[in-house]
Amino acid sequence: MKLVSWNVNGLRACLKKGFMDAFAQIDADVFCLQETKMEQGQAEIDLGGYCEYWHSADKKGYAGTAVFSKIAPLSAAYGMGIDEHDREGRIIRLEYEDFYLVNVYVPNSQRGLMRLDYRMRWEDDFRSFVCELDKTKPVIICGDLNCAHQEIDIKNAKSNVNNAGFTPQERGKMTELLNAGFTDFYRRRYPDRQGVYTWWSYMPGVREKNIGWRIDYFLGSDRLCEYVSDAVIYPNIYGSGHCPVGLVVRA
């Protein structure tokens, strides 16, 4: 089973930049999107045999998630059941026979860390949410987590300390999540691989010079590790400031 996650930074814009070509090329069984910035039906998308699940923000043109799945899940749910968090379309949870899939777009702490306090509440509530799911069956978490966890996950670590996405507080919360029984599948498979990123600034030359951050992930319950055949990053697929990431799991 191949799962893929991509922050498209506006699906309508990404559709004009080769999204459908990338979608066909990757040919995932489950394709998760973040930052769709649209509602279902606002663009024509021919997905063939995929089931569609959309969670849009109350605010038009902001945030939002979607999942396209060849395999019909047992159930679908939206948000984490906390009104403060669920107005921005940031979570879709699908239940499959052997696991839960949680597609998530974690809030950015913003310039000047104006939203850091809120982000800390989100992190604690999200961790409780996925830990509760994990009591029933294993959980796969994918999406833009807006955090470069370790220094190896960011090109210029020292100059970015205390910038949104690389604060000690955000990195600490990700450590807490992993310590609660979850694994970063890419880093487990490639613990020492450097220069591998999933997001680059739109400033000229930044992506060409590979000055990036790894902030898009597949995490999952520790007990799923034996079923993961590969974890993939697709840096050569454009269309967004982020590139897709993937996970291959066997039955």
CSV table of C-alpha atoms in Angstrom, one decimal:
chain,number,residue,atom,x,y,z
A,1,MET,CA,0.0,0.0,0.0
A,2,LYS,CA,1.5,3.3,-1.0
A,3,LEU,CA,0.5,6.5,0.9
A,4,VAL,CA,1.5,10.0,-0.2
A,5,SER,CA,1.2,13.3,1.5
A,6,TRP,CA,1.7,16.8,0.0
A,7,ASN,CA,1.1,20.4,1.1
A,8,VAL,CA,0.0,21.8,-2.2
A,9,ASN,CA,-0.2,25.4,-0.9
A,10,GLY,CA,-3.4,26.0,-2.8
A,11,LEU,CA,-4.8,23.1,-4.8
A,12,ARG,CA,-6.3,25.4,-7.5
A,13,ALA,CA,-2.9,27.0,-8.1
A,14,CYS,CA,-1.1,23.6,-7.9
A,15,LEU,CA,-3.5,22.2,-10.6
A,16,LYS,CA,-2.0,24.8,-13.0
A,17,LYS,CA,1.5,23.7,-12.0
A,18,GLY,CA,1.3,20.0,-12.9
A,19,PHE,CA,-0.6,18.5,-9.9
A,20,MET,CA,-2.4,15.9,-12.0
A,21,ASP,CA,0.8,14.8,-13.7
A,22,ALA,CA,2.4,14.3,-10.3
A,23,PHE,CA,-0.7,12.5,-9.1
A,24,ALA,CA,-0.6,10.1,-12.0
A,25,GLN,CA,3.1,9.6,-11.8
A,26,ILE,CA,3.1,8.7,-8.1
A,27,ASP,CA,0.0,6.5,-8.4
A,28,ALA,CA,-0.6,6.3,-4.7
A,29,ASP,CA,-3.3,4.2,-3.1
A,30,VAL,CA,-4.0,7.0,-0.7
A,31,PHE,CA,-3.1,10.7,-1.5
A,32,CYS,CA,-3.3,13.2,1.4
A,33,LEU,CA,-3.3,17.0,0.8
A,34,GLN,CA,-2.8,19.9,3.1
A,35,GLU,CA,-3.4,23.6,2.6
A,36,THR,CA,-5.9,23.0,-0.1
A,37,LYS,CA,-7.3,26.5,0.3
A,38,MET,CA,-10.6,25.5,-1.3
A,39,GLU,CA,-13.8,23.6,-0.9
A,40,GLN,CA,-14.8,20.5,-2.8
A,41,GLY,CA,-16.3,21.4,-6.2
A,42,GLN,CA,-14.3,24.7,-6.6
A,43,ALA,CA,-12.1,23.1,-9.2
A,44,GLU,CA,-12.6,20.3,-11.7
A,45,ILE,CA,-10.5,17.3,-10.7
A,46,ASP,CA,-10.8,13.9,-12.5
A,47,LEU,CA,-9.6,11.4,-9.8
A,48,GLY,CA,-10.9,8.2,-11.5
A,49,GLY,CA,-11.7,5.6,-8.9
A,50,TYR,CA,-10.7,7.5,-5.8
A,51,CYS,CA,-13.0,8.3,-2.9
A,52,GLU,CA,-12.8,11.9,-1.9
A,53,TYR,CA,-12.8,13.4,1.6
A,54,TRP,CA,-12.5,17.2,2.2
A,55,HIS,CA,-12.2,19.3,5.3
A,56,SER,CA,-12.3,23.0,4.5
A,57,ALA,CA,-11.7,25.9,6.9
A,58,ASP,CA,-14.5,28.2,7.8
A,59,LYS,CA,-12.4,31.1,6.5
A,60,LYS,CA,-12.5,31.0,2.7
A,61,GLY,CA,-9.2,30.3,0.9
A,62,TYR,CA,-7.4,29.2,4.0
A,63,ALA,CA,-5.8,26.0,5.3
A,64,GLY,CA,-7.9,22.9,4.5
A,65,THR,CA,-7.1,19.2,4.0
A,66,ALA,CA,-8.3,16.5,1.6
A,67,VAL,CA,-7.7,12.8,1.1
A,68,PHE,CA,-8.2,10.8,-2.1
A,69,SER,CA,-8.3,7.0,-1.5
A,70,LYS,CA,-8.6,4.1,-3.8
A,71,ILE,CA,-9.6,2.0,-0.9
A,72,ALA,CA,-12.9,2.9,0.7
A,73,PRO,CA,-12.3,3.3,4.5
A,74,LEU,CA,-14.5,1.9,7.2
A,75,SER,CA,-15.3,5.4,8.4
A,76,ALA,CA,-14.3,9.1,8.1
A,77,ALA,CA,-14.2,11.9,10.6
A,78,TYR,CA,-13.1,15.5,10.7
A,79,GLY,CA,-11.2,17.4,13.3
A,80,MET,CA,-10.3,16.3,16.8
A,81,GLY,CA,-13.6,17.2,18.5
A,82,ILE,CA,-12.4,20.5,19.9
A,83,ASP,CA,-14.1,23.5,18.5
A,84,GLU,CA,-11.1,25.8,19.0
A,85,HIS,CA,-9.1,23.6,16.6
A,86,ASP,CA,-11.7,22.3,14.2
A,87,ARG,CA,-12.7,25.5,12.4
A,88,GLU,CA,-9.6,25.6,10.1
A,89,GLY,CA,-10.0,22.2,8.3
A,90,ARG,CA,-6.8,20.8,9.6
A,91,ILE,CA,-7.6,17.1,10.3
A,92,ILE,CA,-9.2,14.2,8.4
A,93,ARG,CA,-9.2,10.8,10.1
A,94,LEU,CA,-9.9,7.7,8.0
A,95,GLU,CA,-10.3,4.3,9.6
A,96,TYR,CA,-9.1,1.3,7.6
A,97,GLU,CA,-9.2,-2.3,8.6
A,98,ASP,CA,-5.7,-2.4,10.2
A,99,PHE,CA,-5.0,1.2,11.1
A,100,TYR,CA,-6.2,4.8,11.4
A,101,LEU,CA,-4.9,7.4,9.0
A,102,VAL,CA,-4.7,11.0,10.3
A,103,ASN,CA,-4.0,13.6,7.7
A,104,VAL,CA,-3.0,16.8,9.5
A,105,TYR,CA,-1.9,20.4,8.7
A,106,VAL,CA,-0.4,21.7,12.0
A,107,PRO,CA,-0.8,25.4,12.6
A,108,ASN,CA,2.2,27.6,11.9
A,109,SER,CA,3.4,29.6,14.9
A,110,GLN,CA,3.7,32.6,12.6
A,111,ARG,CA,6.2,35.4,12.3
A,112,GLY,CA,7.2,36.8,15.7
A,113,LEU,CA,5.7,33.6,17.2
A,114,MET,CA,2.4,35.3,17.5
A,115,ARG,CA,0.6,32.0,17.5
A,116,LEU,CA,3.1,29.9,19.6
A,117,ASP,CA,0.9,29.7,22.7
A,118,TYR,CA,-2.0,28.4,20.6
A,119,ARG,CA,0.3,26.0,18.9
A,120,MET,CA,1.3,24.6,22.2
A,121,ARG,CA,-2.3,23.9,23.1
A,122,TRP,CA,-2.8,22.3,19.7
A,123,GLU,CA,0.2,20.0,20.2
A,124,ASP,CA,-1.0,18.8,23.6
A,125,ASP,CA,-4.6,18.2,22.3
A,126,PHE,CA,-3.4,16.5,19.1
A,127,ARG,CA,-1.1,14.2,21.0
A,128,SER,CA,-4.0,13.2,23.3
A,129,PHE,CA,-6.2,12.7,20.2
A,130,VAL,CA,-3.8,10.3,18.4
A,131,CYS,CA,-2.9,8.5,21.6
A,132,GLU,CA,-6.6,7.8,22.2
A,133,LEU,CA,-6.9,6.4,18.7
A,134,ASP,CA,-3.8,4.3,19.2
A,135,LYS,CA,-5.6,2.4,22.0
A,136,THR,CA,-8.0,0.9,19.4
A,137,LYS,CA,-5.6,0.3,16.5
A,138,PRO,CA,-2.3,1.6,15.1
A,139,VAL,CA,-2.2,5.1,13.8
A,140,ILE,CA,-0.4,6.6,10.7
A,141,ILE,CA,0.0,10.4,10.9
A,142,CYS,CA,0.9,12.3,7.8
A,143,GLY,CA,1.1,15.9,6.8
A,144,ASP,CA,2.8,19.2,7.2
A,145,LEU,CA,3.8,19.3,10.9
A,146,ASN,CA,5.4,22.7,10.6
A,147,CYS,CA,8.4,21.6,12.6
A,148,ALA,CA,12.0,20.7,11.7
A,149,HIS,CA,12.6,18.2,14.5
A,150,GLN,CA,16.3,17.9,14.6
A,151,GLU,CA,19.3,20.0,13.3
A,152,ILE,CA,19.7,17.4,10.5
A,153,ASP,CA,16.3,18.3,9.3
A,154,ILE,CA,17.1,21.9,8.4
A,155,LYS,CA,19.9,23.5,6.3
A,156,ASN,CA,20.8,26.4,8.6
A,157,ALA,CA,20.0,25.3,12.1
A,158,LYS,CA,21.9,27.9,14.1
A,159,SER,CA,20.5,30.9,12.3
A,160,ASN,CA,16.9,29.5,12.6
A,161,VAL,CA,16.7,28.8,16.3
A,162,ASN,CA,13.6,30.5,17.7
A,163,ASN,CA,12.1,31.0,14.2
A,164,ALA,CA,8.7,29.5,13.7
A,165,GLY,CA,9.0,25.8,13.0
A,166,PHE,CA,12.4,25.5,14.8
A,167,THR,CA,11.8,26.8,18.3
A,168,PRO,CA,12.7,24.6,21.3
A,169,GLN,CA,9.1,24.6,22.2
A,170,GLU,CA,7.9,23.1,18.9
A,171,ARG,CA,10.7,20.7,18.7
A,172,GLY,CA,10.0,19.6,22.3
A,173,LYS,CA,6.4,18.9,21.5
A,174,MET,CA,7.4,16.7,18.6
A,175,THR,CA,9.7,14.8,20.9
A,176,GLU,CA,6.8,14.4,23.3
A,177,LEU,CA,4.7,13.0,20.5
A,178,LEU,CA,7.3,10.5,19.4
A,179,ASN,CA,8.0,9.5,23.0
A,180,ALA,CA,4.3,8.7,23.4
A,181,GLY,CA,4.7,5.7,21.1
A,182,PHE,CA,5.2,7.0,17.6
A,183,THR,CA,8.0,6.8,15.1
A,184,ASP,CA,9.3,9.1,12.4
A,185,PHE,CA,9.5,6.5,9.6
A,186,TYR,CA,11.8,8.4,7.3
A,187,ARG,CA,14.4,9.2,10.0
A,188,ARG,CA,14.2,5.6,11.4
A,189,ARG,CA,15.0,4.3,7.9
A,190,TYR,CA,17.6,6.9,7.1
A,191,PRO,CA,19.0,8.1,10.5
A,192,ASP,CA,22.0,9.9,9.1
A,193,ARG,CA,20.9,11.1,5.7
A,194,GLN,CA,21.6,14.8,5.3
A,195,GLY,CA,20.4,17.4,2.8
A,196,VAL,CA,16.9,15.9,2.5
A,197,TYR,CA,14.2,18.5,2.8
A,198,THR,CA,10.5,18.9,2.0
A,199,TRP,CA,10.0,22.6,2.0
A,200,TRP,CA,11.9,25.5,0.5
A,201,SER,CA,11.3,29.3,0.7
A,202,TYR,CA,10.1,30.9,-2.6
A,203,MET,CA,13.1,33.3,-2.4
A,204,PRO,CA,15.1,33.1,-5.7
A,205,GLY,CA,17.6,30.3,-5.8
A,206,VAL,CA,16.7,28.7,-2.5
A,207,ARG,CA,15.3,25.5,-3.8
A,208,GLU,CA,18.0,25.2,-6.5
A,209,LYS,CA,20.7,25.5,-3.7
A,210,ASN,CA,18.6,23.1,-1.5
A,211,ILE,CA,18.4,25.4,1.4
A,212,GLY,CA,15.4,23.7,2.9
A,213,TRP,CA,13.5,22.3,5.9
A,214,ARG,CA,12.1,18.8,6.5
A,215,ILE,CA,8.7,19.6,8.0
A,216,ASP,CA,6.4,17.1,6.1
A,217,TYR,CA,6.3,13.6,7.7
A,218,PHE,CA,4.9,10.2,8.0
A,219,LEU,CA,4.8,9.2,11.7
A,220,GLY,CA,3.1,6.1,13.1
A,221,SER,CA,2.6,3.8,16.0
A,222,ASP,CA,5.8,2.1,16.9
A,223,ARG,CA,4.3,-1.3,16.3
A,224,LEU,CA,3.9,-0.5,12.6
A,225,CYS,CA,7.6,-0.3,12.0
A,226,GLU,CA,7.9,-3.9,11.0
A,227,TYR,CA,5.3,-3.3,8.2
A,228,VAL,CA,7.0,-0.3,6.7
A,229,SER,CA,8.9,-1.2,3.5
A,230,ASP,CA,10.1,2.3,2.6
A,231,ALA,CA,9.8,6.0,3.3
A,232,VAL,CA,10.2,8.3,0.4
A,233,ILE,CA,10.7,12.0,-0.3
A,234,TYR,CA,10.1,13.4,-3.9
A,235,PRO,CA,12.2,16.6,-4.1
A,236,ASN,CA,12.0,16.7,-7.9
A,237,ILE,CA,8.2,17.2,-7.9
A,238,TYR,CA,7.3,20.8,-8.1
A,239,GLY,CA,4.1,22.7,-8.0
A,240,SER,CA,4.3,24.0,-4.4
A,241,GLY,CA,7.0,25.2,-2.0
A,242,HIS,CA,6.7,21.7,-0.5
A,243,CYS,CA,7.4,18.4,-2.2
A,244,PRO,CA,5.4,15.2,-1.6
A,245,VAL,CA,6.5,12.5,0.9
A,246,GLY,CA,5.5,8.9,0.8
A,247,LEU,CA,5.2,5.7,2.8
A,248,VAL,CA,5.0,2.1,1.6
A,249,VAL,CA,3.5,-0.4,4.0
A,250,ARG,CA,2.9,-4.1,3.5
A,251,ALA,CA,0.0,-6.1,4.8
